Short mmCIF file of C-alpha atoms in Angstrom, two decimals:
data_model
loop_
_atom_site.label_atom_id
_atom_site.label_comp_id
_atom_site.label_asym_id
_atom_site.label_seq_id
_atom_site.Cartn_x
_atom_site.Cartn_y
_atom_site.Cartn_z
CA UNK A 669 79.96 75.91 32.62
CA UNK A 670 79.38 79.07 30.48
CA UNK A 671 83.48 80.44 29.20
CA UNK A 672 83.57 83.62 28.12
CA UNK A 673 86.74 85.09 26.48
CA UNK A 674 87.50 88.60 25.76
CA UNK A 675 89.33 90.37 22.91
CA UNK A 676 92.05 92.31 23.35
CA UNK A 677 93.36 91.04 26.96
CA UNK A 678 95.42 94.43 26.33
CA UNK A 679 94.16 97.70 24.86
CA UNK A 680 96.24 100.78 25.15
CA UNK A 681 94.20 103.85 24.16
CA UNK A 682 94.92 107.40 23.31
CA UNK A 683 92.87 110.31 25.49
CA UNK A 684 89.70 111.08 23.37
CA UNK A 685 90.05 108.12 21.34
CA UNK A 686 87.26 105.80 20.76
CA UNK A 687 87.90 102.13 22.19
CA UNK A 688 86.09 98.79 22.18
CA UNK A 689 86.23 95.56 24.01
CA UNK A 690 84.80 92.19 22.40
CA UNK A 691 83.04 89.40 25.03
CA UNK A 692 82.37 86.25 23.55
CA UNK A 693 80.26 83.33 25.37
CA UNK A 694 80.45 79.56 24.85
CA UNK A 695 76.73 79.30 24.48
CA UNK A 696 73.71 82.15 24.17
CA UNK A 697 73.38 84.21 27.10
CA UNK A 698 70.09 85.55 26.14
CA UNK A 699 67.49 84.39 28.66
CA UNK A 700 63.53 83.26 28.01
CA UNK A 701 62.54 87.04 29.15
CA UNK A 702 64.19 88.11 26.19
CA UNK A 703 67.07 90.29 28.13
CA UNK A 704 70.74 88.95 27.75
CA UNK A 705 72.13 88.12 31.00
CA UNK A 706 75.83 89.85 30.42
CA UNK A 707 77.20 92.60 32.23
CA UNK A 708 80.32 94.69 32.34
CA UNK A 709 82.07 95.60 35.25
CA UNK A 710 85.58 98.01 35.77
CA UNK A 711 88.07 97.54 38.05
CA UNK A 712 90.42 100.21 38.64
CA UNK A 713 93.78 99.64 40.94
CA UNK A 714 92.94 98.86 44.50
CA UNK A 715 89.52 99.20 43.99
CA UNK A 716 86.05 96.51 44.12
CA UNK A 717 85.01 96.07 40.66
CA UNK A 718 82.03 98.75 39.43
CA UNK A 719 78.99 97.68 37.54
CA UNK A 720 79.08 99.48 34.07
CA UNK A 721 76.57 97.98 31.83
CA UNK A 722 73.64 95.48 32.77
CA UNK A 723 71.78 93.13 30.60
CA UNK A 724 74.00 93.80 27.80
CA UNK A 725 73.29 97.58 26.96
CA UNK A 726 71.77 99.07 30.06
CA UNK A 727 74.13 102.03 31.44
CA UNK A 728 74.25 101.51 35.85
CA UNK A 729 73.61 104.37 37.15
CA UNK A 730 76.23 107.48 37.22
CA UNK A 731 77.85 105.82 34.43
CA UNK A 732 78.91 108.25 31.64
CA UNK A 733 77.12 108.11 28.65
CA UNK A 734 80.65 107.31 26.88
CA UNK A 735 80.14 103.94 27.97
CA UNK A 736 77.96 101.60 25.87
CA UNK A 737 77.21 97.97 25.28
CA UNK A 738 75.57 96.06 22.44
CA UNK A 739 75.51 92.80 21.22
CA UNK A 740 73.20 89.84 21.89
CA UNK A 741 73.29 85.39 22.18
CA UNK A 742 77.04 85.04 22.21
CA UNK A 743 78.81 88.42 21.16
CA UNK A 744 79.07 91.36 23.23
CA UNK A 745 80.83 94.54 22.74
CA UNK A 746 81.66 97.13 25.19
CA UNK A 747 83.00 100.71 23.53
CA UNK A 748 84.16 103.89 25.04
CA UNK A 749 83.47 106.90 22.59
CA UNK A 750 86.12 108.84 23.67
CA UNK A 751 88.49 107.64 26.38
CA UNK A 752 89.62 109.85 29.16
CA UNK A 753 92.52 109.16 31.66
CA UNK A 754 90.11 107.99 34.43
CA UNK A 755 88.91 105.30 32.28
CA UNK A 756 92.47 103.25 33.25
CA UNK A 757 91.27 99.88 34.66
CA UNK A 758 90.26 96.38 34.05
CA UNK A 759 86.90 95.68 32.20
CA UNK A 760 85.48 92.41 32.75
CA UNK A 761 82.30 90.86 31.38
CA UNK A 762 80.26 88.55 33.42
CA UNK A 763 76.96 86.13 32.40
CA UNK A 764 74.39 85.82 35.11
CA UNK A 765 71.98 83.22 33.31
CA UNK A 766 73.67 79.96 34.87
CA UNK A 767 75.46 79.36 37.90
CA UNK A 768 78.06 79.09 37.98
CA UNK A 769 78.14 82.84 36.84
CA UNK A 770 81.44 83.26 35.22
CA UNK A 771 83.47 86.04 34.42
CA UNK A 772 85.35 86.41 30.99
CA UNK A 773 89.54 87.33 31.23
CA UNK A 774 89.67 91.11 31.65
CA UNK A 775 90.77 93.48 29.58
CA UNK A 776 93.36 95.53 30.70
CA UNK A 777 93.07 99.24 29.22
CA UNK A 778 95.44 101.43 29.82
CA UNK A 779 96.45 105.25 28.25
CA UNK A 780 99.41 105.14 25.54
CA UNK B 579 72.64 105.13 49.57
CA UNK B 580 73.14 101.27 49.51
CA UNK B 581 76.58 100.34 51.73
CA UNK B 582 78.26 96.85 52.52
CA UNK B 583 80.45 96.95 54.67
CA UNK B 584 82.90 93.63 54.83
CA UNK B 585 84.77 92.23 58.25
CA UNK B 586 88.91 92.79 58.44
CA UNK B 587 91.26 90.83 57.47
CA UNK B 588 91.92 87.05 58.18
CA UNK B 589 95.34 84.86 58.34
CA UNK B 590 94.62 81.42 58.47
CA UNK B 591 96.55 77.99 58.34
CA UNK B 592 95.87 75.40 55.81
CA UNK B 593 93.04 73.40 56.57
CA UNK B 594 90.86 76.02 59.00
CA UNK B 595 88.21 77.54 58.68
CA UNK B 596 87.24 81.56 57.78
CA UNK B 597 83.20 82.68 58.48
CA UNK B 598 83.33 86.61 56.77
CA UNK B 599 80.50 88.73 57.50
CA UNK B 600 78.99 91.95 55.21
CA UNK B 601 76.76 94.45 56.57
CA UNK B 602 74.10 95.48 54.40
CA UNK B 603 72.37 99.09 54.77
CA UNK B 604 70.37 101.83 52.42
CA UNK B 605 68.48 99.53 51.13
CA UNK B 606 65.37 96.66 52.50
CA UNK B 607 68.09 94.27 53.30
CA UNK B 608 65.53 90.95 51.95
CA UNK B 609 64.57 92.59 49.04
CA UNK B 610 67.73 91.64 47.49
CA UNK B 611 70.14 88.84 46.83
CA UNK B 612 73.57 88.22 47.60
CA UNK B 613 76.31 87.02 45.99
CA UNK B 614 80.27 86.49 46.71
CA UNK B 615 82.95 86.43 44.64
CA UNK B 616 86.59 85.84 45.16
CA UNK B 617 89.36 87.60 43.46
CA UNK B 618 92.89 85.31 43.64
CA UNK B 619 95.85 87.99 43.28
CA UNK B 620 96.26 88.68 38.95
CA UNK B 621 93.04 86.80 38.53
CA UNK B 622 89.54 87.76 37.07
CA UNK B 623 86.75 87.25 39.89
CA UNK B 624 84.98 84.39 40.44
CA UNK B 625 81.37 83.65 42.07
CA UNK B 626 81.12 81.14 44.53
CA UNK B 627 77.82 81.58 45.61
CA UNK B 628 74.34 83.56 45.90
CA UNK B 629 71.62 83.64 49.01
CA UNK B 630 68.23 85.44 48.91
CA UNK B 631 67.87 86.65 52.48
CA UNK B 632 63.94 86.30 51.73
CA UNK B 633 63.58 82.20 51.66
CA UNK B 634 67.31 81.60 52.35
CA UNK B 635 67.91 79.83 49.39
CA UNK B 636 71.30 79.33 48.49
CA UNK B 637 73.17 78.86 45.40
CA UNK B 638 77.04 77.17 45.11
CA UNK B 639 79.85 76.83 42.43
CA UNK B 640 80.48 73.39 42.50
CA UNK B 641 84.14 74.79 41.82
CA UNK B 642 84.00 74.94 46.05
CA UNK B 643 83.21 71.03 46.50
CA UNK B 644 81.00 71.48 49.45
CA UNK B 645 83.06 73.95 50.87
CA UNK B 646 81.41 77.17 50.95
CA UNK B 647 78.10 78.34 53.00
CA UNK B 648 76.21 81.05 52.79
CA UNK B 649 74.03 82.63 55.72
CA UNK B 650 72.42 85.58 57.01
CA UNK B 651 71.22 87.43 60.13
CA UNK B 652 67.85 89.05 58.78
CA UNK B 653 67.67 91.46 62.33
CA UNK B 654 70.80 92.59 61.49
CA UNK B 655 71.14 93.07 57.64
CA UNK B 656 73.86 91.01 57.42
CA UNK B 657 75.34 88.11 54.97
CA UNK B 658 78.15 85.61 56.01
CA UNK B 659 80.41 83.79 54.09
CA UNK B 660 81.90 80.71 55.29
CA UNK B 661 84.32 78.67 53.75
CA UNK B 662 86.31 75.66 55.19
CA UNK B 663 89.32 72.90 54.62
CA UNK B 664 91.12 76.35 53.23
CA UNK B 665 94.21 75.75 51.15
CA UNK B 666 97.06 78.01 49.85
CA UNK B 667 94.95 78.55 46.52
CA UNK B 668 92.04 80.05 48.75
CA UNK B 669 94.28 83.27 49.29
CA UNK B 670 92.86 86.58 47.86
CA UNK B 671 90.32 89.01 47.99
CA UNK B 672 86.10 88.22 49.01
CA UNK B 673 83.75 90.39 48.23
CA UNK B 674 79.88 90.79 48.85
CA UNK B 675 78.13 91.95 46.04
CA UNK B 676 73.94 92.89 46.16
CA UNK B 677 72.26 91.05 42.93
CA UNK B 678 69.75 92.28 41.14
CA UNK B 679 66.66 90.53 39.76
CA UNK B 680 68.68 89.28 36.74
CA UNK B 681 72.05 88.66 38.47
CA UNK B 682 74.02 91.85 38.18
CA UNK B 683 75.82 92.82 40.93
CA UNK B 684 75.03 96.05 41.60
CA UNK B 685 76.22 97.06 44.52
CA UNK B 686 79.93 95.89 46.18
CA UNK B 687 81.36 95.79 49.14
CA UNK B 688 85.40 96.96 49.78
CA UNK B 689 87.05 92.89 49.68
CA UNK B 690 88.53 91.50 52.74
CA UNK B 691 91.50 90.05 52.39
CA UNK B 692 92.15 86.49 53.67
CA UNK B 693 95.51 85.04 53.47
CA UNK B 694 96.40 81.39 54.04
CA UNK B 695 99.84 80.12 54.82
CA UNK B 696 100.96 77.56 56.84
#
């Protein structure tokens, strides 16, 4: 099974400050199509998580373009240019190359 | 606009069974996979399985031991979620989320809550 661990599991951020999240997998998540199979997702309080980033740097749609991912094989990173209130949540990465798909710890990002 | 819509809440004893259902419109409902995932309260999400409405073809965590099916009702766009011998542990939040071609759930549905205590 595929672990993926995240880094910080706490990140408290100051409005229109940049942030970033680290995702690291166990073993390569990039698939034999060439497109790395991790995703981002939010989670904001009483809410079903949101898809933010697909395939490791694709915005979902309606996502602002503050929000991007890079990375590729084993690190990820998710960053926020500049953070705005509404950005409070949860952000959890995810691999979808093997089942079962796994999600990493959640990083819990919250204003200062 | 792509919807799924989950059944209501369930309170179950230990060792019974819970079948949840998610409707499925805005979208050609066997174009597109399935998956579930289970939220345990304070806890990340975790998959438990995937169905493509197309062949029926199902995959399972093996973290559910046999206990989890996964079905659909083509005529009526939706996806069920059964899941048996439930324990104290199996208390949180299932949701329905549509997959894309490479996995990503796109699309979720609002969680139903099941709760299991004796």
């Amino acid at each position: 099974e595929i672990v993926l661990t995240q880094s910080p599991l706490y990140l408290p951020v100051i409005p229109g400050e940049p942030a970033s999240i680290s995702c690291r997998s166990s073993q390569s998540l990039l698939h034999s199509n060439a497109d790395n199979r991790l995703d981002w997702y939010v989670q904001k309080a009483g809410q079903s998580p949101q898809l933010l980033i697909y395939l490791g740097s694709h915005r979902a749609s309606g996502v602002p373009d503050r929000f991007s991912g890079s990375g590729s094989r084993t690190d990820f990173t998710l960053k926020i240019s500049r953070v705005e209130a509404e950005d409070v949540g949860v952000y959890y990465c995810m691999q979808g190359l093997q089942t079962p798909f796994t999600f990493g710890p959640g990083t819990r990002v919250d204003i200062k | 606009q792509v919807q799924l819509v989950q059944s209501g809440s369930e309170v179950k004893k230990p060792g019974a069974s819970v079948k949840l259902s998610c409707k499925a419109s805005g979208y050609t409902f066997v174009s597109y996979g399935m998956h579930w995932v289970r939220q345990a309260p304070g806890e990340r999400p975790e998959w438990m399985g995937w169905i493509n409405p197309a062949s029926d073809k199902t995959k399972y965590s093996h973290r559910f031991q046999g206990r989890v099916s996964i079905t659909t009702d083509t005529s009526a766009s939706i996806v069920y979620m059964e899941l048996t011998s439930l324990r104290s542990a199996d208390t949180g939040l299932y949701y329905c989320a549509r997959a894309s071609y490479s996995n990503y759930a796109e699309y979720w549905g609002q969680g139903t809550l099941v709760t299991v205590s004796s």
